[in-house]
Amino acid sequence: MPLKQGTDYARWRVISLASVYLLMGLHIAHWKIAGKTLAPLEFNEVLYTLHLGILTAGFIFMGLAMVSTLLFGRFFCSWMCHMLALQDASAWILRKLKIKPRHIRSRTFYWIPVGAVIYLFLLPQLERMFMGQPAVSIHIAGASSNWASFVTTDFWRNLPSIGITLLTFLVCGGFVVYVLGSRTFCQYACPYGMLFSVADRVAPGKILLKGNCTSCGICTSVCDSHIQVHREVNAYGRVMDTNCLKDLDCVQVCPEGALEFGFGQPSGFFTRVASKSGKRKFDFSWQEDAVLLIAAIVFIVIYRGLYDAVPFLLAITLGILLAFGLVISLRVLKRQYVRLGPILLSRPNHRTARGRWFLVLYGGLILFSIHSANVHWHTWRGEQAYNHLAGESRKNGWEAGKYAGTYQTAVEHLSKAEQWGLYRPASLSRELASLALLRKDTAAAIGYFTSLLQEIPEDLEAGLRFARLLKAKGEIDNAIRILEKVPSGVIETDRDRILASEIAFELGKCYSSTNRFDDARRLFEKSLAYHDGNREAKAVLGVIKMQEGRWREAEAIFRSLPPSPVTDNNLALICLRDGRFAEAETFLERFLRQDPGNVQALYNLAIVRYRQGERAQALQILNDILSRDPVNQNALAARDRILKGGVSLASEK
């Protein structure tokens, strides 16, 4: 049914947008209380579907929003988008303060969200195609994967920190409105808004002219998307501009009741609205628009991912603001007539005090941007070398001479990023710690691991590596302290479970070395509960069960492990105890094929041969042991007993 004049659409839209924040708060509260919840309905998670094939809740949510836009037009943006709610709230506050921001119009800023869409969605697919990689296979990822599809214990998995989130809201929702006008973020920064704009072109849902328009312009004056509503409906009988977010404010205020929302002919892709509604005016010359685009791209590259903190949308907004500031600064330097909102910066032949302060402030931002570019360059270059080094080392093993150049490049650039940076992010601490371990700089590695765990206490891998480093130094108590602090509440993925298993095993070994045997056994069992494929934990638990006389349980554990010297030797001892000499001999011979000179295995084989009545072979093996180790007390005692006709020989564990 068409939506017509008479309804307070503005009030209902405020309620709708406020409800979005209420639902977000309830979502977070449910996660905090229950420990797990529905994965974030975040558009960024669309990328994990397109790039990795993981069907996410965010992708489904985006799909539903896109389908609704294809039919009804851009209702989602103005009635359900949390970022637009911030922008409209900021514009409302500014109006209450009697500040009316002027909406800027640029020829080139419109291309920034187009470039963002290409960068985010298209380029990775083209790269996959050119590299001959197959298309991703859409699948549902369970909780054991690194990225669960629908239910997660890590709600904040794809979201920035609270501080960066608040900064994003402040910059993208408030400051950009003051500087560039309402809904500038939607038109010039948001890649998802650009996708919705494309979908709106084929949507039949439009603001339609159903009566006599007197061209009073009231509808245009209330449009926060800055659309010439009265001109478009007179020219086309409907609003064609795809920036129309279907607020319905124009429908509400039309004194003639001539507007309504309904279904009509879509805008299409080739209609030029300006041809009938007047030539579009821009606020910048062609030269200034070129400077805006180039500067925005440069600033976006500088700030995107800076210190592992700045998200893409915030970087785009900062890039646009700084590029706009550059053009304004150039105008002020030329002493043209320049205003920034209500602030007069310059007039012909005169630069105001506020204009001078603006230049000082912007100059400081440029210096900060140059510094940030330096840090970002060294971080990027160092991480390239580090990732290459890590990949090659995993495949071929570490060879100092072979990878010396790559190692030096990584150290040089990452050290400069640390030296110049205002903040050392966790990823930089992790990489510098790894490089310090390669050069055996234990003190530096300890410092980096300490910094890393202070920032991310739940980092399982860092906690494990740090504890192993302390244990190797003989600092068992400190290793125990680190391992006991690593939380287990973050265990969600298979990788997390493997790391938690190794942490429990390491802590068990530390307890065992300090004679806390009951605690050690409990942790070995906990290690297997996390990951029953932990072979070391199984082997140790098998030995404990042998010491307790629980031979059948011990044998079951060792038989579940793949063949190894430790496994074969312990199975041989169990078989030897049970009188299964032939089976024991099989295990020991397999052991000795892997480690021919192992004295312990040779000694146990001598016992097996003697128990089978092969006295000469037993003596030959014992003499072989003594030729290697003339003072081996077990071999000397066994040989003496055999020579004296003794029959009781003890096996060696």
XYZ file of C-alpha atoms in Angstrom:
653
model
C 0.000 0.000 0.000
C 1.451 3.436 -0.879
C 2.861 5.508 1.990
C 1.270 8.974 1.918
C 1.204 12.238 3.830
C -0.287 12.233 7.300
C 2.016 9.889 9.189
C 4.827 11.187 11.420
C 7.513 9.243 9.586
C 10.339 11.126 11.277
C 9.171 9.927 14.692
C 8.888 6.327 13.567
C 12.307 6.493 11.947
C 13.871 7.735 15.181
C 12.243 4.840 17.020
C 13.536 2.394 14.398
C 17.113 3.702 14.540
C 17.097 3.796 18.353
C 15.897 0.193 18.336
C 18.977 -0.781 16.335
C 21.216 0.388 19.181
C 18.963 -1.264 21.737
C 19.237 -4.583 19.894
C 23.004 -4.174 19.637
C 23.189 -3.648 23.388
C 21.018 -6.705 24.069
C 23.185 -8.749 21.696
C 26.351 -7.811 23.595
C 24.632 -8.406 26.957
C 23.564 -11.891 25.857
C 27.152 -12.675 24.858
C 28.474 -11.482 28.227
C 25.898 -13.477 30.182
C 25.748 -16.685 28.112
C 29.393 -16.780 26.991
C 28.337 -17.367 23.385
C 25.871 -15.732 21.063
C 24.858 -15.210 17.457
C 27.833 -14.027 15.421
C 27.862 -10.246 14.819
C 25.452 -9.067 12.132
C 28.304 -7.017 10.722
C 28.710 -6.254 7.014
C 32.490 -6.705 7.296
C 31.885 -10.428 7.747
C 30.721 -10.538 4.139
C 34.418 -10.565 3.226
C 34.947 -13.916 4.958
C 32.232 -15.399 2.790
C 33.593 -13.963 -0.458
C 37.272 -14.642 0.259
C 37.173 -17.858 2.328
C 33.772 -19.312 1.468
C 32.584 -19.242 5.102
C 28.860 -18.553 5.192
C 28.519 -15.943 7.943
C 25.540 -14.409 9.689
C 26.769 -11.029 8.452
C 26.651 -12.225 4.845
C 23.062 -13.457 5.246
C 22.098 -10.166 6.893
C 23.697 -8.219 4.039
C 21.903 -10.443 1.534
C 18.525 -9.754 3.120
C 19.238 -6.022 3.175
C 20.239 -6.140 -0.501
C 17.102 -8.065 -1.496
C 14.917 -5.534 0.311
C 16.754 -2.697 -1.462
C 16.278 -4.345 -4.847
C 12.542 -4.215 -4.219
C 11.809 -1.219 -2.001
C 14.889 0.974 -2.511
C 17.248 2.210 0.186
C 14.994 1.892 3.227
C 17.673 -0.054 5.113
C 20.140 2.849 5.078
C 17.827 5.395 6.670
C 15.759 3.130 8.913
C 18.239 0.482 10.138
C 21.838 1.689 9.680
C 23.585 2.552 12.957
C 26.070 4.858 11.194
C 23.311 6.901 9.593
C 21.661 7.157 13.010
C 24.845 8.769 14.312
C 25.020 11.170 11.387
C 21.401 12.232 11.665
C 21.737 12.608 15.444
C 24.837 14.767 14.918
C 23.030 16.917 12.356
C 20.105 17.325 14.777
C 22.447 18.395 17.603
C 24.200 20.887 15.336
C 20.848 22.371 14.308
C 19.936 22.777 17.974
C 23.229 24.638 18.391
C 22.164 26.803 15.430
C 24.979 25.401 13.303
C 23.928 24.384 9.812
C 26.742 22.455 8.098
C 27.051 23.031 4.378
C 27.006 19.887 2.279
C 30.002 19.813 -0.069
C 29.740 18.502 -3.605
C 32.771 16.952 -5.266
C 33.184 15.300 -8.660
C 35.854 12.869 -7.454
C 34.774 11.919 -3.931
C 31.964 9.861 -5.475
C 34.630 7.504 -6.833
C 36.104 6.690 -3.434
C 33.380 4.196 -2.373
C 33.524 2.730 -5.888
C 37.252 2.150 -5.438
C 36.598 0.703 -1.975
C 34.134 -1.817 -3.411
C 36.627 -2.841 -6.106
C 39.398 -3.172 -3.513
C 37.329 -5.143 -1.003
C 35.225 -7.361 -3.222
C 36.588 -7.524 -6.760
C 40.396 -7.435 -6.595
C 40.748 -10.525 -4.338
C 38.599 -12.511 -6.763
C 40.648 -11.320 -9.748
C 43.853 -12.190 -7.913
C 42.520 -15.680 -7.194
C 41.594 -16.101 -10.864
C 44.970 -14.892 -12.205
C 46.837 -17.177 -9.779
C 44.848 -20.156 -11.046
C 43.204 -20.798 -7.697
C 39.744 -22.378 -7.661
C 36.707 -20.389 -6.614
C 35.847 -20.559 -2.944
C 33.458 -23.258 -1.825
C 30.635 -21.904 0.310
C 30.407 -23.848 3.563
C 29.238 -23.509 7.139
C 32.047 -23.324 9.684
C 31.431 -24.810 13.105
C 32.753 -23.588 16.428
C 35.960 -25.598 15.932
C 37.074 -23.457 13.001
C 38.883 -20.155 13.238
C 35.734 -18.342 12.141
C 32.432 -19.828 13.276
C 29.512 -19.118 10.963
C 26.610 -18.422 13.264
C 27.407 -18.929 16.964
C 30.588 -17.618 18.565
C 32.208 -17.081 21.951
C 34.253 -14.207 20.494
C 31.658 -11.563 19.666
C 34.331 -8.901 19.147
C 36.242 -11.082 16.659
C 35.916 -8.705 13.700
C 35.373 -5.436 15.526
C 37.918 -2.811 16.603
C 38.685 -2.016 20.233
C 36.230 0.013 22.282
C 38.434 3.095 21.953
C 38.702 2.838 18.167
C 34.971 2.095 17.933
C 34.167 5.289 19.833
C 36.639 7.233 17.676
C 34.996 5.816 14.544
C 31.577 6.864 15.792
C 32.879 10.332 16.641
C 34.668 10.892 13.322
C 32.325 9.078 10.906
C 29.124 9.999 12.679
C 29.807 13.459 14.099
C 32.867 15.346 12.949
C 32.377 14.554 9.267
C 28.854 16.014 9.460
C 30.162 19.274 10.915
C 32.921 19.619 8.318
C 31.371 18.167 5.158
C 27.631 18.156 5.760
C 24.994 15.556 6.606
C 25.177 12.091 5.075
C 28.565 12.759 3.517
C 29.830 9.484 4.949
C 27.047 7.600 3.143
C 27.786 9.232 -0.207
C 31.582 9.549 -0.184
C 32.931 6.859 2.158
C 30.657 3.855 2.661
C 31.282 1.008 0.173
C 28.134 -0.761 1.332
C 26.151 2.398 0.632
C 27.548 2.328 -2.895
C 26.322 -1.250 -3.352
C 22.888 -0.269 -2.060
C 22.948 2.692 -4.451
C 23.480 0.309 -7.373
C 20.658 -1.918 -6.120
C 18.379 1.113 -5.834
C 18.729 1.702 -9.583
C 16.736 -1.448 -10.334
C 14.291 -1.079 -7.429
C 10.692 -0.211 -8.330
C 10.138 1.350 -4.902
C 10.269 5.139 -5.395
C 9.018 8.458 -4.083
C 6.273 9.162 -6.626
C 4.405 12.271 -7.736
C 0.680 11.541 -7.403
C -0.741 15.039 -7.340
C -0.089 18.603 -8.470
C 3.379 19.874 -7.515
C 3.630 23.645 -7.076
C 7.460 23.536 -6.883
C 7.394 25.185 -3.462
C 10.630 23.368 -2.610
C 9.644 22.391 0.933
C 10.345 18.749 0.129
C 13.841 19.658 -1.028
C 14.519 21.756 2.068
C 13.870 18.833 4.449
C 15.853 16.275 2.462
C 18.990 15.436 4.470
C 20.366 13.601 1.417
C 20.474 16.939 -0.467
C 18.300 15.840 -3.388
C 16.404 18.336 -5.510
C 13.147 16.496 -4.850
C 10.767 19.047 -6.387
C 12.812 19.206 -9.608
C 13.088 15.451 -9.997
C 9.430 14.665 -9.430
C 8.461 17.368 -11.909
C 10.958 16.099 -14.470
C 10.391 12.350 -14.044
C 7.292 11.868 -11.915
C 9.489 10.227 -9.279
C 12.774 10.713 -7.421
C 15.515 9.207 -9.588
C 18.599 10.021 -7.491
C 19.930 6.816 -5.922
C 21.080 8.789 -2.874
C 17.411 8.900 -1.885
C 17.249 6.915 1.374
C 13.452 6.855 1.574
C 13.255 8.856 4.809
C 9.724 9.841 3.741
C 10.252 13.318 5.221
C 9.350 14.809 1.835
C 6.134 12.801 1.782
C 5.288 14.004 5.267
C 5.805 17.746 4.647
C 4.340 18.166 1.143
C 1.584 20.804 1.610
C -0.220 19.568 -1.486
C -0.106 15.888 -0.484
C 1.374 15.284 -3.919
C 4.067 12.783 -2.888
C 3.886 9.179 -1.793
C 6.012 6.085 -1.693
C 4.945 3.478 -4.221
C 6.119 1.349 -7.088
C 7.096 2.747 -10.434
C 9.709 2.548 -13.146
C 13.249 1.946 -11.784
C 15.914 4.608 -12.276
C 18.071 2.414 -14.490
C 21.798 2.803 -15.090
C 21.987 5.303 -17.911
C 19.683 8.134 -16.853
C 21.337 11.494 -16.352
C 19.217 13.309 -13.805
C 21.024 16.600 -14.297
C 19.837 16.844 -17.898
C 16.319 17.773 -16.790
C 16.754 19.042 -13.271
C 19.452 21.609 -13.881
C 23.207 21.445 -14.177
C 24.805 19.973 -11.085
C 26.997 22.440 -9.238
C 30.225 21.481 -7.501
C 32.206 23.238 -4.805
C 35.631 22.638 -6.302
C 37.413 23.296 -9.559
C 38.623 20.373 -11.639
C 42.142 20.955 -10.344
C 40.957 20.970 -6.730
C 38.893 17.837 -7.283
C 41.967 16.077 -8.678
C 43.940 17.121 -5.585
C 41.081 15.872 -3.384
C 41.077 12.419 -4.961
C 44.854 11.946 -4.986
C 45.281 13.262 -1.439
C 42.391 11.138 -0.135
C 43.927 7.971 -1.591
C 47.324 8.835 -0.084
C 45.855 9.469 3.361
C 43.720 6.310 3.201
C 46.822 4.237 2.448
C 48.687 5.894 5.325
C 46.001 5.353 7.946
C 44.412 2.072 6.947
C 45.548 -0.523 9.511
C 47.945 1.921 11.212
C 49.186 0.330 14.467
C 46.804 -2.566 13.714
C 44.055 -0.266 14.943
C 42.504 1.914 12.235
C 39.678 0.104 10.361
C 39.043 0.685 6.670
C 35.933 2.862 6.985
C 37.623 5.116 9.534
C 40.683 5.367 7.261
C 38.448 6.376 4.325
C 36.755 9.063 6.400
C 40.076 10.385 7.705
C 41.405 10.417 4.146
C 38.445 12.460 2.916
C 38.642 14.908 5.830
C 42.393 15.430 5.477
C 42.126 15.825 1.699
C 39.373 18.406 2.196
C 41.579 20.126 4.773
C 44.408 20.281 2.240
C 42.259 22.108 -0.324
C 40.918 24.475 2.336
C 44.493 25.168 3.482
C 45.547 25.980 -0.078
C 42.628 28.381 -0.395
C 43.522 30.049 2.899
C 47.128 30.416 1.764
C 45.868 32.077 -1.402
C 43.723 34.324 0.811
C 40.502 33.550 -0.952
C 37.142 33.857 0.787
C 37.010 30.650 2.883
C 34.601 29.452 5.549
C 34.645 26.186 7.477
C 31.119 25.801 8.728
C 30.367 28.999 10.638
C 34.073 29.864 11.001
C 35.558 32.486 8.703
C 39.139 31.502 7.864
C 40.080 33.933 5.139
C 38.840 36.716 2.913
C 40.539 38.347 -0.063
C 43.824 39.982 1.015
C 43.248 39.018 4.633
C 43.753 35.833 6.663
C 41.848 35.739 9.951
C 43.359 34.622 13.274
C 41.214 31.514 13.095
C 42.556 30.903 9.613
C 46.108 31.092 10.916
C 45.285 28.667 13.723
C 43.666 26.383 11.171
C 46.900 26.324 9.153
C 48.906 25.542 12.290
C 46.534 22.732 13.243
C 46.460 21.271 9.753
C 50.247 21.537 9.515
C 50.455 19.461 12.683
C 48.148 16.860 11.123
C 50.361 16.731 8.027
C 53.470 16.196 10.182
C 51.640 13.449 12.075
C 50.602 11.874 8.773
C 54.204 11.926 7.504
C 55.337 10.283 10.743
C 52.550 7.701 10.437
C 53.515 7.014 6.827
C 57.086 6.329 7.937
C 55.952 3.932 10.671
C 53.461 2.222 8.362
C 56.059 1.774 5.610
C 58.595 0.127 7.928
C 55.884 -2.043 9.484
C 54.620 -3.181 6.079
C 58.092 -3.836 4.672
C 59.219 -5.639 7.805
C 56.103 -7.812 7.938
C 56.601 -8.780 4.294
C 60.116 -10.023 5.083
C 58.990 -11.630 8.351
C 56.118 -13.531 6.724
C 58.408 -14.750 3.937
C 60.963 -15.839 6.529
C 58.325 -17.617 8.634
C 56.837 -19.381 5.606
C 60.185 -20.609 4.288
C 61.308 -21.696 7.760
C 58.136 -23.730 8.259
C 58.638 -25.494 4.933
C 62.402 -26.026 4.927
C 63.581 -25.427 8.482
C 65.619 -22.508 9.761
C 68.978 -21.985 8.083
C 70.782 -18.860 9.296
C 72.998 -18.517 6.246
C 70.255 -19.194 3.712
C 67.800 -16.638 5.101
C 70.276 -14.076 6.461
C 69.220 -11.358 4.008
C 65.501 -11.773 4.656
C 66.122 -11.955 8.400
C 68.161 -8.741 8.327
C 65.464 -6.945 6.310
C 62.779 -7.999 8.788
C 64.859 -6.933 11.788
C 65.841 -3.608 10.243
C 62.351 -2.486 9.269
C 60.462 -3.841 12.278
C 63.025 -2.302 14.626
C 62.547 1.065 12.932
C 58.769 0.686 13.230
C 59.265 0.081 16.958
C 61.715 2.968 17.271
C 59.568 5.541 15.466
C 56.136 4.302 16.448
C 54.070 6.018 19.110
C 52.692 2.637 20.138
C 53.860 -0.944 19.757
C 50.933 -3.145 18.661
C 50.684 -6.781 19.676
C 51.599 -8.074 16.211
C 54.856 -6.095 16.261
C 55.737 -7.435 19.725
C 55.049 -10.978 18.522
C 57.231 -10.618 15.434
C 60.093 -8.925 17.285
C 59.988 -11.635 19.953
C 60.299 -14.338 17.289
C 63.240 -12.559 15.655
C 64.910 -12.100 19.051
C 64.616 -15.848 19.683
C 66.238 -16.573 16.318
C 69.262 -14.486 17.278
C 69.180 -16.005 20.810
C 68.556 -12.625 22.457
C 66.608 -14.007 25.418
C 66.364 -10.721 27.305
C 64.778 -8.906 24.336
C 62.362 -11.780 23.697
C 61.249 -11.721 27.339
C 60.562 -7.981 27.081
C 58.478 -8.381 23.936
C 56.488 -11.318 25.327
C 55.822 -9.376 28.545
C 54.499 -6.413 26.529
C 52.390 -8.683 24.332
C 50.739 -10.473 27.246
C 50.037 -7.195 29.001
C 48.046 -6.105 25.961
C 46.470 -9.481 25.144
C 46.491 -11.688 28.288
C 44.455 -14.343 26.475
C 47.097 -14.873 23.761
C 47.615 -18.613 24.161
C 50.548 -18.934 21.785
C 52.472 -16.038 23.335
C 51.912 -17.400 26.842
C 53.136 -20.846 25.816
C 56.240 -19.572 24.028
C 57.086 -17.211 26.884
C 56.780 -19.993 29.480
C 58.960 -22.338 27.429
C 61.580 -19.608 27.170
C 61.566 -19.081 30.942
C 61.682 -22.828 31.559
C 64.721 -23.182 29.287
C 66.415 -20.508 31.399
C 65.677 -22.535 34.521
C 63.062 -20.071 35.802
C 60.474 -22.754 36.565
C 58.514 -20.647 39.068
C 58.169 -17.779 36.574
C 57.140 -20.224 33.849
C 54.455 -21.626 36.162
C 53.263 -18.096 36.931
C 52.878 -17.288 33.213
C 51.120 -20.559 32.388
C 48.714 -20.228 35.300
C 47.734 -16.733 34.109
C 46.833 -17.778 30.563
C 43.007 -17.921 30.613
C 41.125 -20.929 29.320
C 37.875 -19.058 28.660
C 38.903 -18.149 25.108
C 39.026 -21.754 23.879
C 36.837 -21.956 20.762
C 38.727 -23.172 17.712
C 40.717 -26.333 17.020
C 43.917 -24.289 17.103
C 42.923 -22.875 20.499
C 42.344 -26.390 21.810
C 45.748 -27.571 20.594
C 47.452 -24.597 22.241
C 45.477 -25.074 25.465
C 46.504 -28.738 25.465
C 50.166 -27.806 25.094
C 49.854 -25.188 27.854
C 48.330 -27.724 30.245
C 51.072 -30.218 29.334
C 53.860 -27.677 29.896
C 52.356 -26.670 33.225
C 52.092 -30.346 34.189
C 55.787 -30.852 33.414
C 56.655 -27.798 35.499
C 54.598 -29.128 38.419
C 56.257 -32.516 38.051
C 59.721 -30.939 38.223
C 58.726 -29.255 41.513
C 57.338 -32.542 42.953
C 53.683 -31.554 42.623
C 52.849 -34.912 41.107
C 49.101 -34.955 41.769
C 48.700 -31.538 40.137
C 50.896 -32.685 37.264
C 48.786 -35.749 36.601
C 45.610 -33.673 36.684
C 47.052 -31.327 34.072
C 48.228 -34.153 31.819
C 44.665 -35.465 31.829
C 43.365 -31.919 31.195
C 45.774 -31.641 28.282
C 44.240 -34.729 26.682
C 40.735 -33.442 27.425
C 41.539 -30.340 25.352
C 43.150 -32.319 22.540
C 43.350 -36.121 22.624
C 45.919 -36.023 19.837
C 48.640 -34.619 22.114
C 51.156 -37.454 21.807
C 53.570 -36.182 24.441
C 50.820 -35.914 27.038
C 49.620 -39.425 26.207
C 53.126 -40.848 26.520
C 53.733 -39.196 29.892
C 50.337 -40.331 31.176
C 51.150 -43.845 29.992
C 54.387 -43.836 32.003
C 52.495 -42.603 35.074
C 50.028 -45.471 34.750
C 52.943 -47.923 34.473
C 54.408 -46.495 37.679
C 51.026 -46.966 39.346
C 50.872 -50.583 38.152
C 47.944 -49.962 35.818
C 49.565 -51.929 33.025
C 46.532 -52.577 30.846
C 45.598 -48.877 30.758
C 49.202 -47.957 30.020
C 49.407 -50.482 27.172
C 46.164 -49.129 25.642
C 47.611 -45.613 25.692
C 50.916 -46.605 24.065
C 49.193 -48.704 21.411
C 47.066 -45.668 20.480
C 50.244 -43.731 19.689
C 52.164 -43.979 16.403
C 55.439 -45.970 16.526
C 58.310 -44.124 18.170
C 61.337 -45.109 20.281
C 59.562 -44.103 23.512
C 56.355 -45.913 22.593
C 58.164 -49.081 21.431
C 60.380 -49.246 24.520
C 57.464 -48.943 26.944
C 55.368 -51.495 25.058
C 58.374 -53.834 25.147
C 58.610 -53.429 28.918
C 54.909 -54.214 29.348
C 55.189 -57.293 27.126
C 58.362 -58.386 28.911
C 56.586 -58.142 32.273
C 53.724 -60.302 30.932
C 56.107 -62.872 29.439
C 55.237 -61.955 25.863
C 58.887 -62.159 24.828
C 58.438 -62.434 21.070
C 56.217 -59.318 21.012
C 58.666 -57.452 23.247
C 61.493 -58.372 20.869
C 59.525 -56.997 17.913
C 59.042 -53.643 19.627
C 62.710 -53.394 20.658
C 64.035 -54.286 17.219
C 61.811 -51.609 15.690
C 63.150 -49.170 18.281
C 66.760 -50.054 17.418
C 66.143 -49.605 13.706
C 65.413 -45.970 14.492
C 68.145 -45.573 17.124
C 70.687 -48.374 16.673
C 73.011 -47.356 19.481
C 70.447 -46.793 22.225
C 71.912 -48.444 25.330
C 68.584 -48.719 27.150
C 66.917 -50.561 24.268
C 69.950 -52.838 23.807
C 69.918 -53.714 27.499
C 66.193 -54.582 27.406
C 66.751 -56.656 24.245
C 69.481 -58.575 26.056
C 66.988 -59.392 28.822
C 64.418 -60.569 26.258
C 66.991 -62.807 24.549
C 68.089 -64.271 27.885
C 64.467 -64.914 28.957
C 63.942 -66.732 25.645
C 66.945 -68.976 26.425
C 69.285 -67.251 23.988
C 72.157 -66.855 26.524
C 74.923 -66.308 23.953
C 73.033 -63.624 22.094
C 72.251 -61.865 25.414
C 75.937 -61.870 26.364
C 76.910 -60.591 22.931
C 74.515 -57.638 23.291
C 75.785 -56.857 26.792
C 79.405 -56.982 25.593
C 78.420 -54.592 22.779
C 76.985 -52.187 25.385
C 80.186 -52.417 27.462
C 82.341 -51.759 24.426
C 80.491 -48.458 24.089
C 80.207 -47.742 27.817
C 82.718 -49.845 29.864
C 81.338 -48.649 33.217
C 77.636 -49.244 32.520
C 76.580 -50.709 35.854
C 73.397 -52.394 34.583
C 75.240 -54.175 31.783
C 78.102 -55.238 34.114
C 75.688 -56.637 36.705
C 73.603 -58.470 34.078
C 76.668 -60.046 32.473
C 77.949 -61.224 35.855
C 74.594 -62.802 36.689
C 74.367 -64.576 33.343
C 77.927 -65.888 33.678
C 77.131 -67.128 37.188
C 73.908 -68.753 35.993
C 71.564 -66.116 37.471
C 68.088 -65.976 36.123
C 66.627 -62.758 37.578
C 67.414 -59.716 35.454
C 65.671 -56.370 35.824
C 64.459 -54.458 32.784
C 65.256 -50.754 32.411
C 62.641 -48.085 31.797
